[in-house]
CSV table of C-alpha atoms in Angstrom, one decimal:
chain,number,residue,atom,x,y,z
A,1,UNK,CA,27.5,158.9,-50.7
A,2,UNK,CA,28.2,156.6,-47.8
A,3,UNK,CA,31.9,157.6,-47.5
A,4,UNK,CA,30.4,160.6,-46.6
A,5,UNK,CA,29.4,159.1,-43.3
A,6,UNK,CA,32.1,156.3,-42.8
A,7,UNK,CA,34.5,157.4,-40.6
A,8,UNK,CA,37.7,155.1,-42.0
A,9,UNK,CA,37.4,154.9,-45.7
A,10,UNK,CA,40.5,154.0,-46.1
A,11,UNK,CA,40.1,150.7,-43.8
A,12,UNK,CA,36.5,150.1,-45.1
A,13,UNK,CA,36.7,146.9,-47.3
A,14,UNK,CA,33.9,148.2,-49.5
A,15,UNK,CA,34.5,151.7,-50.1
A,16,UNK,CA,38.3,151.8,-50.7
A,17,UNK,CA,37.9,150.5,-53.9
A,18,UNK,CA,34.1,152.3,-54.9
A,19,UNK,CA,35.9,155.4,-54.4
A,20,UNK,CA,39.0,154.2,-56.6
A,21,UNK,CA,36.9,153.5,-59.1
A,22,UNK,CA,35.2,156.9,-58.9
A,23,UNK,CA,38.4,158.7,-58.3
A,24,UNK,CA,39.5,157.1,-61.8
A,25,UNK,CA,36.5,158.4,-63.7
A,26,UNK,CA,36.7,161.8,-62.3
A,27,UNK,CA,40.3,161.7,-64.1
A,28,UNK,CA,39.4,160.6,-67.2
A,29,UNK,CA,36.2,163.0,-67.2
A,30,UNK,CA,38.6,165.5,-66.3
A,31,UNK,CA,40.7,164.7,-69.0
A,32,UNK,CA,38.6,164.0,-71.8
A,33,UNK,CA,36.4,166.8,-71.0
A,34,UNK,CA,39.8,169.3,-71.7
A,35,UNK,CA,40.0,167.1,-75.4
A,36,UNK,CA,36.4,167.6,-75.9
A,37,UNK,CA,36.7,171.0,-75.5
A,38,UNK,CA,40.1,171.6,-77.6
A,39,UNK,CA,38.6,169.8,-80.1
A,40,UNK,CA,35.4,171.2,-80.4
A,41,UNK,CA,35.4,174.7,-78.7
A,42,UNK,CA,39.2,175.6,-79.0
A,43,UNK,CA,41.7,175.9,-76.4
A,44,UNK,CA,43.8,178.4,-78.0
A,45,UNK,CA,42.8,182.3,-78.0
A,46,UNK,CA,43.2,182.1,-81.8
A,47,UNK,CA,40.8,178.5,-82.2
A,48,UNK,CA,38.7,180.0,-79.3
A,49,UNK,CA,38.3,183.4,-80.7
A,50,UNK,CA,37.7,181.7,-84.1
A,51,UNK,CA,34.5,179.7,-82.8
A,52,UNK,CA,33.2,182.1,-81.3
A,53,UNK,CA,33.1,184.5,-83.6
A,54,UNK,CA,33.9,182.8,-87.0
A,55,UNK,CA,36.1,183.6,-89.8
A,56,UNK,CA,34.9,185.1,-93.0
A,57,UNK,CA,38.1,184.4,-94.6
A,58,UNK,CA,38.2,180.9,-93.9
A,59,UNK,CA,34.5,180.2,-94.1
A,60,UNK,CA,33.5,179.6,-90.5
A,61,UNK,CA,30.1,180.5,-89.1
A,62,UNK,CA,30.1,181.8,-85.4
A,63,UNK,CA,29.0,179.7,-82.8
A,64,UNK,CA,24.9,180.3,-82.3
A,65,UNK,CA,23.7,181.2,-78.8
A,66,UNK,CA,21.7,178.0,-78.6
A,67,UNK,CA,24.8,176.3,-79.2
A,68,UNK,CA,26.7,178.7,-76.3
A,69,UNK,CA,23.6,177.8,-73.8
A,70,UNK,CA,23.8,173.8,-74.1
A,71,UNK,CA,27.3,173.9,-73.5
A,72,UNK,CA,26.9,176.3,-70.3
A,73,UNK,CA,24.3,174.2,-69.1
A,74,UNK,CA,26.0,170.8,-69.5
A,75,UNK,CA,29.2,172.4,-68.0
A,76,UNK,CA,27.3,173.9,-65.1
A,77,UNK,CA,25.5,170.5,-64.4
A,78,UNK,CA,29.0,168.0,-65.1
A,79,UNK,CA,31.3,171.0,-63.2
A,80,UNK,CA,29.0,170.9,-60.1
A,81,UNK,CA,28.6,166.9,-60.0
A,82,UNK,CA,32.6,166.6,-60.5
A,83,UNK,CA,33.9,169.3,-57.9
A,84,UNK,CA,31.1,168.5,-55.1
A,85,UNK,CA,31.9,165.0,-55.1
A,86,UNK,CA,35.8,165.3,-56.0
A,87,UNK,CA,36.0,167.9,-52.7
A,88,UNK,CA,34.1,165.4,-50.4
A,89,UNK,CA,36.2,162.8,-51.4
A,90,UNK,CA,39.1,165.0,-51.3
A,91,UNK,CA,38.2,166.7,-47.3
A,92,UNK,CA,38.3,163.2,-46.0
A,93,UNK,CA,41.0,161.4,-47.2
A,94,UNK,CA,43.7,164.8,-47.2
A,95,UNK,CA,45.1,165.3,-43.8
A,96,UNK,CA,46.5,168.8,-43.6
A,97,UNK,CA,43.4,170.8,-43.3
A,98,UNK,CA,45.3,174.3,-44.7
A,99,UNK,CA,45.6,172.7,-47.9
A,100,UNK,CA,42.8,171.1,-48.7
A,101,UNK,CA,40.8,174.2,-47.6
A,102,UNK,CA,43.2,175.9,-50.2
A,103,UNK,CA,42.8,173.5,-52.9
A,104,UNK,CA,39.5,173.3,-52.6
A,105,UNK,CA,38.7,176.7,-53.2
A,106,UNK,CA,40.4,177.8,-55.3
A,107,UNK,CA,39.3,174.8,-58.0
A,108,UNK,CA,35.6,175.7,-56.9
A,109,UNK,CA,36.6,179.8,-57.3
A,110,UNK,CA,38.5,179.1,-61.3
A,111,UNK,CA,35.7,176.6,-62.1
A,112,UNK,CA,33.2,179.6,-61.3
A,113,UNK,CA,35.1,181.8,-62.9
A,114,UNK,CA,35.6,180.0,-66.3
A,115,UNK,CA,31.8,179.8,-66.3
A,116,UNK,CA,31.7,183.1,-66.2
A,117,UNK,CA,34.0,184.3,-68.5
A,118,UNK,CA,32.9,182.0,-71.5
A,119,UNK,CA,29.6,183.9,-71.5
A,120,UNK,CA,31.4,187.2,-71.5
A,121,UNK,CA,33.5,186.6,-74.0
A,122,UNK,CA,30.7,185.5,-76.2
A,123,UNK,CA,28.1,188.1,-75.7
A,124,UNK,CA,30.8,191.2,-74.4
A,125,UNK,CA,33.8,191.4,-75.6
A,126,UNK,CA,36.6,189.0,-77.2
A,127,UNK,CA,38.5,190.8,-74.2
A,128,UNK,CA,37.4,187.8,-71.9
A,129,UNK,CA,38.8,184.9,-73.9
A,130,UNK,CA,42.1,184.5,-72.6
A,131,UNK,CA,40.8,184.9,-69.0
A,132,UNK,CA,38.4,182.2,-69.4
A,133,UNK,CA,41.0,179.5,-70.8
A,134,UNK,CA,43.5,180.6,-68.1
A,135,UNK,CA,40.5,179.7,-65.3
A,136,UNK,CA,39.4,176.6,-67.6
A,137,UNK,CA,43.0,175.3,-67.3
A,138,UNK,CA,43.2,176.0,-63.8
A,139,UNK,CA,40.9,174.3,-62.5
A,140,UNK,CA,41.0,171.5,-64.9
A,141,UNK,CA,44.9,171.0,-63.6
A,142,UNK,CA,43.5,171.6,-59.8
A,143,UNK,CA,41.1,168.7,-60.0
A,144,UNK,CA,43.1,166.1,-61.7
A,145,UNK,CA,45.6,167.1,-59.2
A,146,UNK,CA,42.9,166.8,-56.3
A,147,UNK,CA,42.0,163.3,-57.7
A,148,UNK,CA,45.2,162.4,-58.4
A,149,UNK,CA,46.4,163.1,-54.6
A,150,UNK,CA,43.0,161.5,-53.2
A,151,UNK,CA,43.9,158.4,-55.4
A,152,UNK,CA,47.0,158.7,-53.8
A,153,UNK,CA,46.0,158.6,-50.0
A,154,UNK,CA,43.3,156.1,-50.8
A,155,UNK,CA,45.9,153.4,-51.9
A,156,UNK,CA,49.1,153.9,-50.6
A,157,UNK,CA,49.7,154.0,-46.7
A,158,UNK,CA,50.5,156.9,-45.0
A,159,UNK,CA,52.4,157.2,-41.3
A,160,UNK,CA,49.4,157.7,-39.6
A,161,UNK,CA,48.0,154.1,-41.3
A,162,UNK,CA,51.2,152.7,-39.5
């Protein structure tokens, strides 16, 4: 995490393009993580609700809650390693410090709240399922936007490069 400490990243001959790179996996993590999880969860309240609690009619078993606590764990693990270094990456290289103080929180505020809700809707109430893939979206669309926008700054100069 040296681009932590170096104070021009953008001018560093080495870490301009480590952070490219890394800026273009956090976008297709981001993006293959919402396939992953339309394909195998459900991104729909009817293919969500339908995993979650199965379908007698169509033969579907409910998800187990072994299956419910490996996915909350690998999401809690892959969420925090994503946003923490997507947000350091993003403090440093976006100027206007009212924004990215506002983006930033609000990715890390859905991205907790999605956590949440998943487990609520599983063990509470079916109530919880549109909630959580509003807050999934959300901060899925925040990040690849913050990535996108870092990416962005990182390659293309700005006024104050000039």
């Amino acid at each position: 995490m040296k681009f932590t400490l170096v104070k021009d990243v953008k001018g560093d001959t080495l870490m301009r393009p480590l952070l490219g790179g890394l800026l273009l996996f956090i976008l297709l993590f981001l993006s293959s993580d919402i396939l992953y999880k339309a394909q195998h969860l459900g991104l729909t309240q009817s293919t969500l609700t339908q995993t979650l609690y199965g379908n007698e009619e169509e033969y579907i078993e409910p998800a187990t809650t072994d299956f419910m606590l490996e996915l909350l764990h690998a999401d809690i693990f892959f969420m925090m390693m994503t946003l923490l270094t997507l947000s350091t990456v993003y403090a440093r290289l976006c100027q206007n410090p009212r924004l990215r103080l506002t983006n930033i929180n609000i990715t890390m505020i859905t991205a907790l709240l999605s956590l949440i809700f998943l487990p609520l809707a599983y063990f509470l109430s079916a109530h919880f399922v549109l909630p959580y893939i509003v807050m999934f979206y959300s901060w899925h669309f925040m990040a690849l936007m913050m990535a996108a926008v870092s990416l962005y700054y990182l390659l293309m100069p700005q006024k104050s490069d000039l």
